[in-house]
Amino acid sequence: SKYSKEDILKMAEEKNVRFIRMQFTDILGIVKNVAITFKQLEDALDNKIMFDGSSIDGFTRIQESDMYLRPDYDTFTIFPWRPEEGGAVARLICDVYMPDGTPFAGGPRNVLKKALKEAEEMGYEMNVGPEPEFFLFQLDENGEATTKTHDNGGYFDLGPIDKGINARRSIVLALEEMGFEVEASHHEVAPGQHEIDFKYAPALETADNIATFKFVTKSIAHEHGLHATFMPKPIFGENGSGMHVHQSLFKDGKNVFYDENDRLGLSKTAYHYIGGLLKHARAITAITNPSINSYKRLVPGYEAPVYVAWSSANRSALIRIPAARGAGTRLELRNPDPSANPYLAIAVMLKAGLDGIKNEIEPPAEVLENIYEMSAARKEESNIESLPANIDEAVGLLLEDEVITSVLGNHVLEHFAAAKKVEWDEYRTQVSQWELDKYLSTF
Ligand code: ADP
Ligand code: MG
Ligand code: MG
Ligand code: MG
Ligand code: MG
């Protein structure tokens, strides 16, 4: 690993770190943390920090509530935005362990590690590059988030129209101070919408980066008097926020998706990975698009994918193959959104792809037409299925897929399905303004 225990103690001392946040993620992707003081850091690095798991949603029952946090040394980072005078704040991302020393089955990071182990046994390392989008909204006089945007900017617009540019610049600078390699940041299509892309990395590091990214973005936006939201579709009629996920497999430092002799420059392994992802696409959507609101983004007419197909050329397909070849050969899955738990989302994508490789699943022919403009009959003829229309349907498809459920494990699956059922029941009994407008006078 990058840092030793001594390195961390030394860095913390030199930078006058007073508090360390021991960070982990619950099943629904919410970042939790236990703050410790500098004095406890050595114990923490020796895996001696305990917390009460029963108070974390979906974690454990009261009887077995003591759980341990095992920090991943490589994730040690000092937050750049706290004044040094008050003492700096650092964080460590942790794995959750049971008192008997086994990894906790409900820990999303443990789930991803399990999936990565399977890849490793096949000789593969997974690389992942995400493109998270988000909105910056104004706060009202009580400091509560609104859906009022601060600008009327559009795709790739430059200031002064793009008033979010200052906030976005601070976010990028903070990320860079924390070691992120930011490749691109730009205004997105909708007013108030932005995207920050950071460089791909091994899967676990990227999942940690996504969790950190969301937290940093919210904190810095707040300093600028704005609210950052990763809610997938906050404004009716505008594009929603997605998080395209670029992925590739490497073996001995070489990208195994590349084959210069193939017509498209893709290897058999790449085609099989695509075959697996497409086969399980409808089942993994519950994890990659886990909120009620996710499905308001996955509708025709915007830039989000709706149909299960792949393409080396067009962006209406669920899976696109970006033009880069060689080390940059990769595929892009376009349905995930930033409300997903990054650990679980990457775990299920990888599992689907590995299943394709193991079972040599050939993908259907690529689709070169714009699928949004294809007739229903033409789609039927080409066997193009749709993604689930809502979270209830999505969870049903997830539960039927034994390959995908096997990587999540019973603990995560049961808790996830139960939480989504409550959410769905809550939602479907609401009477919305749309219904009142539509029916109140008509009937
Ligand atoms: P788009 O054209 O969809 O906007 P980009 O070309 O901006 O996508 O690429 C986005 C992401 O792809 C970045 O995070 C980048 O680091 C990542 N990426 C590049 N090469 C690879 C690779 N071999 N494996 C996984 N991700 C990669
Ligand atoms: Mg991009
Ligand atoms: Mg790009
Ligand atoms: Mg984008
Ligand atoms: Mg993209």
mmCIF file with all atom_site columns, N, CA and C in Angstrom, residues 89-124:
data_model
loop_
_atom_site.group_PDB
_atom_site.id
_atom_site.type_symbol
_atom_site.label_atom_id
_atom_site.label_alt_id
_atom_site.label_comp_id
_atom_site.label_asym_id
_atom_site.label_entity_id
_atom_site.label_seq_id
_atom_site.pdbx_PDB_ins_code
_atom_site.Cartn_x
_atom_site.Cartn_y
_atom_site.Cartn_z
_atom_site.occupancy
_atom_site.B_iso_or_equiv
_atom_site.pdbx_formal_charge
_atom_site.auth_seq_id
_atom_site.auth_comp_id
_atom_site.auth_asym_id
_atom_site.auth_atom_id
_atom_site.pdbx_PDB_model_num
ATOM 1   N N  . VAL A 1 89  ? -8.725  18.597  9.411   1.00 0.00 ? 89  VAL A N  1
ATOM 2   C CA . VAL A 1 89  ? -9.551  17.401  9.520   1.00 0.00 ? 89  VAL A CA 1
ATOM 3   C C  . VAL A 1 89  ? -9.139  16.442  8.408   1.00 0.00 ? 89  VAL A C  1
ATOM 4   N N  . ALA A 1 90  ? -8.964  15.189  8.768   1.00 0.00 ? 90  ALA A N  1
ATOM 5   C CA . ALA A 1 90  ? -8.594  14.186  7.774   1.00 0.00 ? 90  ALA A CA 1
ATOM 6   C C  . ALA A 1 90  ? -9.672  13.109  7.740   1.00 0.00 ? 90  ALA A C  1
ATOM 7   N N  . ARG A 1 91  ? -9.562  12.255  6.762   1.00 0.00 ? 91  ARG A N  1
ATOM 8   C CA . ARG A 1 91  ? -10.510 11.141  6.740   1.00 0.00 ? 91  ARG A CA 1
ATOM 9   C C  . ARG A 1 91  ? -9.790  9.857   6.310   1.00 0.00 ? 91  ARG A C  1
ATOM 10  N N  . LEU A 1 92  ? -10.387 8.746   6.750   1.00 0.00 ? 92  LEU A N  1
ATOM 11  C CA . LEU A 1 92  ? -9.948  7.417   6.325   1.00 0.00 ? 92  LEU A CA 1
ATOM 12  C C  . LEU A 1 92  ? -11.196 6.654   5.914   1.00 0.00 ? 92  LEU A C  1
ATOM 13  N N  . ILE A 1 93  ? -11.178 6.024   4.755   1.00 0.00 ? 93  ILE A N  1
ATOM 14  C CA . ILE A 1 93  ? -12.312 5.191   4.367   1.00 0.00 ? 93  ILE A CA 1
ATOM 15  C C  . ILE A 1 93  ? -12.092 3.800   4.968   1.00 0.00 ? 93  ILE A C  1
ATOM 16  N N  . CYS A 1 94  ? -13.176 3.262   5.525   1.00 0.00 ? 94  CYS A N  1
ATOM 17  C CA . CYS A 1 94  ? -13.047 2.029   6.313   1.00 0.00 ? 94  CYS A CA 1
ATOM 18  C C  . CYS A 1 94  ? -13.881 0.888   5.756   1.00 0.00 ? 94  CYS A C  1
ATOM 19  N N  . ASP A 1 95  ? -13.443 -0.314  6.058   1.00 0.00 ? 95  ASP A N  1
ATOM 20  C CA . ASP A 1 95  ? -14.265 -1.500  5.839   1.00 0.00 ? 95  ASP A CA 1
ATOM 21  C C  . ASP A 1 95  ? -14.881 -1.869  7.181   1.00 0.00 ? 95  ASP A C  1
ATOM 22  N N  . VAL A 1 96  ? -16.095 -2.401  7.122   1.00 0.00 ? 96  VAL A N  1
ATOM 23  C CA . VAL A 1 96  ? -16.789 -2.757  8.353   1.00 0.00 ? 96  VAL A CA 1
ATOM 24  C C  . VAL A 1 96  ? -16.601 -4.248  8.618   1.00 0.00 ? 96  VAL A C  1
ATOM 25  N N  . TYR A 1 97  ? -16.192 -4.553  9.845   1.00 0.00 ? 97  TYR A N  1
ATOM 26  C CA . TYR A 1 97  ? -15.930 -5.943  10.226  1.00 0.00 ? 97  TYR A CA 1
ATOM 27  C C  . TYR A 1 97  ? -16.760 -6.343  11.436  1.00 0.00 ? 97  TYR A C  1
ATOM 28  N N  . MET A 1 98  ? -17.074 -7.629  11.499  1.00 0.00 ? 98  MET A N  1
ATOM 29  C CA . MET A 1 98  ? -17.781 -8.189  12.652  1.00 0.00 ? 98  MET A CA 1
ATOM 30  C C  . MET A 1 98  ? -16.777 -8.397  13.789  1.00 0.00 ? 98  MET A C  1
ATOM 31  N N  . PRO A 1 99  ? -17.297 -8.537  15.032  1.00 0.00 ? 99  PRO A N  1
ATOM 32  C CA . PRO A 1 99  ? -16.384 -8.751  16.164  1.00 0.00 ? 99  PRO A CA 1
ATOM 33  C C  . PRO A 1 99  ? -15.520 -10.007 15.986  1.00 0.00 ? 99  PRO A C  1
ATOM 34  N N  . ASP A 1 100 ? -16.001 -11.004 15.252  1.00 0.00 ? 100 ASP A N  1
ATOM 35  C CA . ASP A 1 100 ? -15.210 -12.226 15.059  1.00 0.00 ? 100 ASP A CA 1
ATOM 36  C C  . ASP A 1 100 ? -14.158 -12.087 13.950  1.00 0.00 ? 100 ASP A C  1
ATOM 37  N N  . GLY A 1 101 ? -14.040 -10.887 13.413  1.00 0.00 ? 101 GLY A N  1
ATOM 38  C CA . GLY A 1 101 ? -12.975 -10.653 12.435  1.00 0.00 ? 101 GLY A CA 1
ATOM 39  C C  . GLY A 1 101 ? -13.344 -10.940 10.991  1.00 0.00 ? 101 GLY A C  1
ATOM 40  N N  . THR A 1 102 ? -14.634 -11.258 10.742  1.00 0.00 ? 102 THR A N  1
ATOM 41  C CA . THR A 1 102 ? -15.046 -11.489 9.353   1.00 0.00 ? 102 THR A CA 1
ATOM 42  C C  . THR A 1 102 ? -15.620 -10.195 8.772   1.00 0.00 ? 102 THR A C  1
ATOM 43  N N  . PRO A 1 103 ? -15.473 -10.003 7.448   1.00 0.00 ? 103 PRO A N  1
ATOM 44  C CA . PRO A 1 103 ? -16.044 -8.804  6.823   1.00 0.00 ? 103 PRO A CA 1
ATOM 45  C C  . PRO A 1 103 ? -17.561 -8.818  6.978   1.00 0.00 ? 103 PRO A C  1
ATOM 46  N N  . PHE A 1 104 ? -18.137 -7.676  7.285   1.00 0.00 ? 104 PHE A N  1
ATOM 47  C CA . PHE A 1 104 ? -19.592 -7.566  7.444   1.00 0.00 ? 104 PHE A CA 1
ATOM 48  C C  . PHE A 1 104 ? -20.270 -7.663  6.070   1.00 0.00 ? 104 PHE A C  1
ATOM 49  N N  . ALA A 1 105 ? -21.237 -8.601  5.960   1.00 0.00 ? 105 ALA A N  1
ATOM 50  C CA . ALA A 1 105 ? -21.887 -8.862  4.672   1.00 0.00 ? 105 ALA A CA 1
ATOM 51  C C  . ALA A 1 105 ? -22.690 -7.670  4.159   1.00 0.00 ? 105 ALA A C  1
ATOM 52  N N  . GLY A 1 106 ? -23.064 -6.754  5.069   1.00 0.00 ? 106 GLY A N  1
ATOM 53  C CA . GLY A 1 106 ? -23.861 -5.603  4.660   1.00 0.00 ? 106 GLY A CA 1
ATOM 54  C C  . GLY A 1 106 ? -23.008 -4.390  4.300   1.00 0.00 ? 106 GLY A C  1
ATOM 55  N N  . GLY A 1 107 ? -21.710 -4.560  4.267   1.00 0.00 ? 107 GLY A N  1
ATOM 56  C CA . GLY A 1 107 ? -20.832 -3.446  3.919   1.00 0.00 ? 107 GLY A CA 1
ATOM 57  C C  . GLY A 1 107 ? -20.626 -3.388  2.409   1.00 0.00 ? 107 GLY A C  1
ATOM 58  N N  . PRO A 1 108 ? -21.094 -2.307  1.765   1.00 0.00 ? 108 PRO A N  1
ATOM 59  C CA . PRO A 1 108 ? -20.993 -2.229  0.301   1.00 0.00 ? 108 PRO A CA 1
ATOM 60  C C  . PRO A 1 108 ? -19.558 -2.341  -0.219  1.00 0.00 ? 108 PRO A C  1
ATOM 61  N N  . ARG A 1 109 ? -18.597 -1.820  0.544   1.00 0.00 ? 109 ARG A N  1
ATOM 62  C CA . ARG A 1 109 ? -17.214 -1.892  0.089   1.00 0.00 ? 109 ARG A CA 1
ATOM 63  C C  . ARG A 1 109 ? -16.737 -3.358  0.095   1.00 0.00 ? 109 ARG A C  1
ATOM 64  N N  . ASN A 1 110 ? -17.239 -4.123  1.071   1.00 0.00 ? 110 ASN A N  1
ATOM 65  C CA . ASN A 1 110 ? -16.908 -5.554  1.102   1.00 0.00 ? 110 ASN A CA 1
ATOM 66  C C  . ASN A 1 110 ? -17.500 -6.278  -0.103  1.00 0.00 ? 110 ASN A C  1
ATOM 67  N N  . VAL A 1 111 ? -18.714 -5.849  -0.507  1.00 0.00 ? 111 VAL A N  1
ATOM 68  C CA . VAL A 1 111 ? -19.362 -6.469  -1.674  1.00 0.00 ? 111 VAL A CA 1
ATOM 69  C C  . VAL A 1 111 ? -18.522 -6.216  -2.924  1.00 0.00 ? 111 VAL A C  1
ATOM 70  N N  . LEU A 1 112 ? -18.064 -4.990  -3.095  1.00 0.00 ? 112 LEU A N  1
ATOM 71  C CA . LEU A 1 112 ? -17.243 -4.690  -4.277  1.00 0.00 ? 112 LEU A CA 1
ATOM 72  C C  . LEU A 1 112 ? -15.936 -5.481  -4.233  1.00 0.00 ? 112 LEU A C  1
ATOM 73  N N  . LYS A 1 113 ? -15.352 -5.575  -3.045  1.00 0.00 ? 113 LYS A N  1
ATOM 74  C CA . LYS A 1 113 ? -14.099 -6.330  -2.941  1.00 0.00 ? 113 LYS A CA 1
ATOM 75  C C  . LYS A 1 113 ? -14.289 -7.788  -3.343  1.00 0.00 ? 113 LYS A C  1
ATOM 76  N N  . LYS A 1 114 ? -15.458 -8.335  -2.982  1.00 0.00 ? 114 LYS A N  1
ATOM 77  C CA . LYS A 1 114 ? -15.754 -9.725  -3.339  1.00 0.00 ? 114 LYS A CA 1
ATOM 78  C C  . LYS A 1 114 ? -15.814 -9.871  -4.866  1.00 0.00 ? 114 LYS A C  1
ATOM 79  N N  . ALA A 1 115 ? -16.482 -8.921  -5.513  1.00 0.00 ? 115 ALA A N  1
ATOM 80  C CA . ALA A 1 115 ? -16.583 -8.974  -6.981  1.00 0.00 ? 115 ALA A CA 1
ATOM 81  C C  . ALA A 1 115 ? -15.200 -8.812  -7.619  1.00 0.00 ? 115 ALA A C  1
ATOM 82  N N  . LEU A 1 116 ? -14.385 -7.932  -7.042  1.00 0.00 ? 116 LEU A N  1
ATOM 83  C CA . LEU A 1 116 ? -13.054 -7.691  -7.599  1.00 0.00 ? 116 LEU A CA 1
ATOM 84  C C  . LEU A 1 116 ? -12.154 -8.912  -7.429  1.00 0.00 ? 116 LEU A C  1
ATOM 85  N N  . LYS A 1 117 ? -12.401 -9.652  -6.351  1.00 0.00 ? 117 LYS A N  1
ATOM 86  C CA . LYS A 1 117 ? -11.616 -10.860 -6.106  1.00 0.00 ? 117 LYS A CA 1
ATOM 87  C C  . LYS A 1 117 ? -11.885 -11.880 -7.212  1.00 0.00 ? 117 LYS A C  1
ATOM 88  N N  . GLU A 1 118 ? -13.159 -11.970 -7.586  1.00 0.00 ? 118 GLU A N  1
ATOM 89  C CA . GLU A 1 118 ? -13.523 -12.891 -8.662  1.00 0.00 ? 118 GLU A CA 1
ATOM 90  C C  . GLU A 1 118 ? -12.808 -12.505 -9.964  1.00 0.00 ? 118 GLU A C  1
ATOM 91  N N  . ALA A 1 119 ? -12.776 -11.202 -10.237 1.00 0.00 ? 119 ALA A N  1
ATOM 92  C CA . ALA A 1 119 ? -12.080 -10.727 -11.445 1.00 0.00 ? 119 ALA A CA 1
ATOM 93  C C  . ALA A 1 119 ? -10.600 -11.061 -11.357 1.00 0.00 ? 119 ALA A C  1
ATOM 94  N N  . GLU A 1 120 ? -10.049 -10.830 -10.168 1.00 0.00 ? 120 GLU A N  1
ATOM 95  C CA . GLU A 1 120 ? -8.619  -11.082 -9.963  1.00 0.00 ? 120 GLU A CA 1
ATOM 96  C C  . GLU A 1 120 ? -8.273  -12.555 -10.190 1.00 0.00 ? 120 GLU A C  1
ATOM 97  N N  . GLU A 1 121 ? -9.184  -13.430 -9.731  1.00 0.00 ? 121 GLU A N  1
ATOM 98  C CA . GLU A 1 121 ? -8.946  -14.860 -9.933  1.00 0.00 ? 121 GLU A CA 1
ATOM 99  C C  . GLU A 1 121 ? -8.939  -15.235 -11.405 1.00 0.00 ? 121 GLU A C  1
ATOM 100 N N  . MET A 1 122 ? -9.623  -14.415 -12.205 1.00 0.00 ? 122 MET A N  1
ATOM 101 C CA . MET A 1 122 ? -9.607  -14.640 -13.656 1.00 0.00 ? 122 MET A CA 1
ATOM 102 C C  . MET A 1 122 ? -8.439  -13.881 -14.307 1.00 0.00 ? 122 MET A C  1
ATOM 103 N N  . GLY A 1 123 ? -7.674  -13.182 -13.487 1.00 0.00 ? 123 GLY A N  1
ATOM 104 C CA . GLY A 1 123 ? -6.497  -12.469 -13.992 1.00 0.00 ? 123 GLY A CA 1
ATOM 105 C C  . GLY A 1 123 ? -6.738  -11.015 -14.348 1.00 0.00 ? 123 GLY A C  1
ATOM 106 N N  . TYR A 1 124 ? -7.914  -10.494 -13.998 1.00 0.00 ? 124 TYR A N  1
ATOM 107 C CA . TYR A 1 124 ? -8.270  -9.149  -14.437 1.00 0.00 ? 124 TYR A CA 1
ATOM 108 C C  . TYR A 1 124 ? -8.237  -8.102  -13.336 1.00 0.00 ? 124 TYR A C  1
#
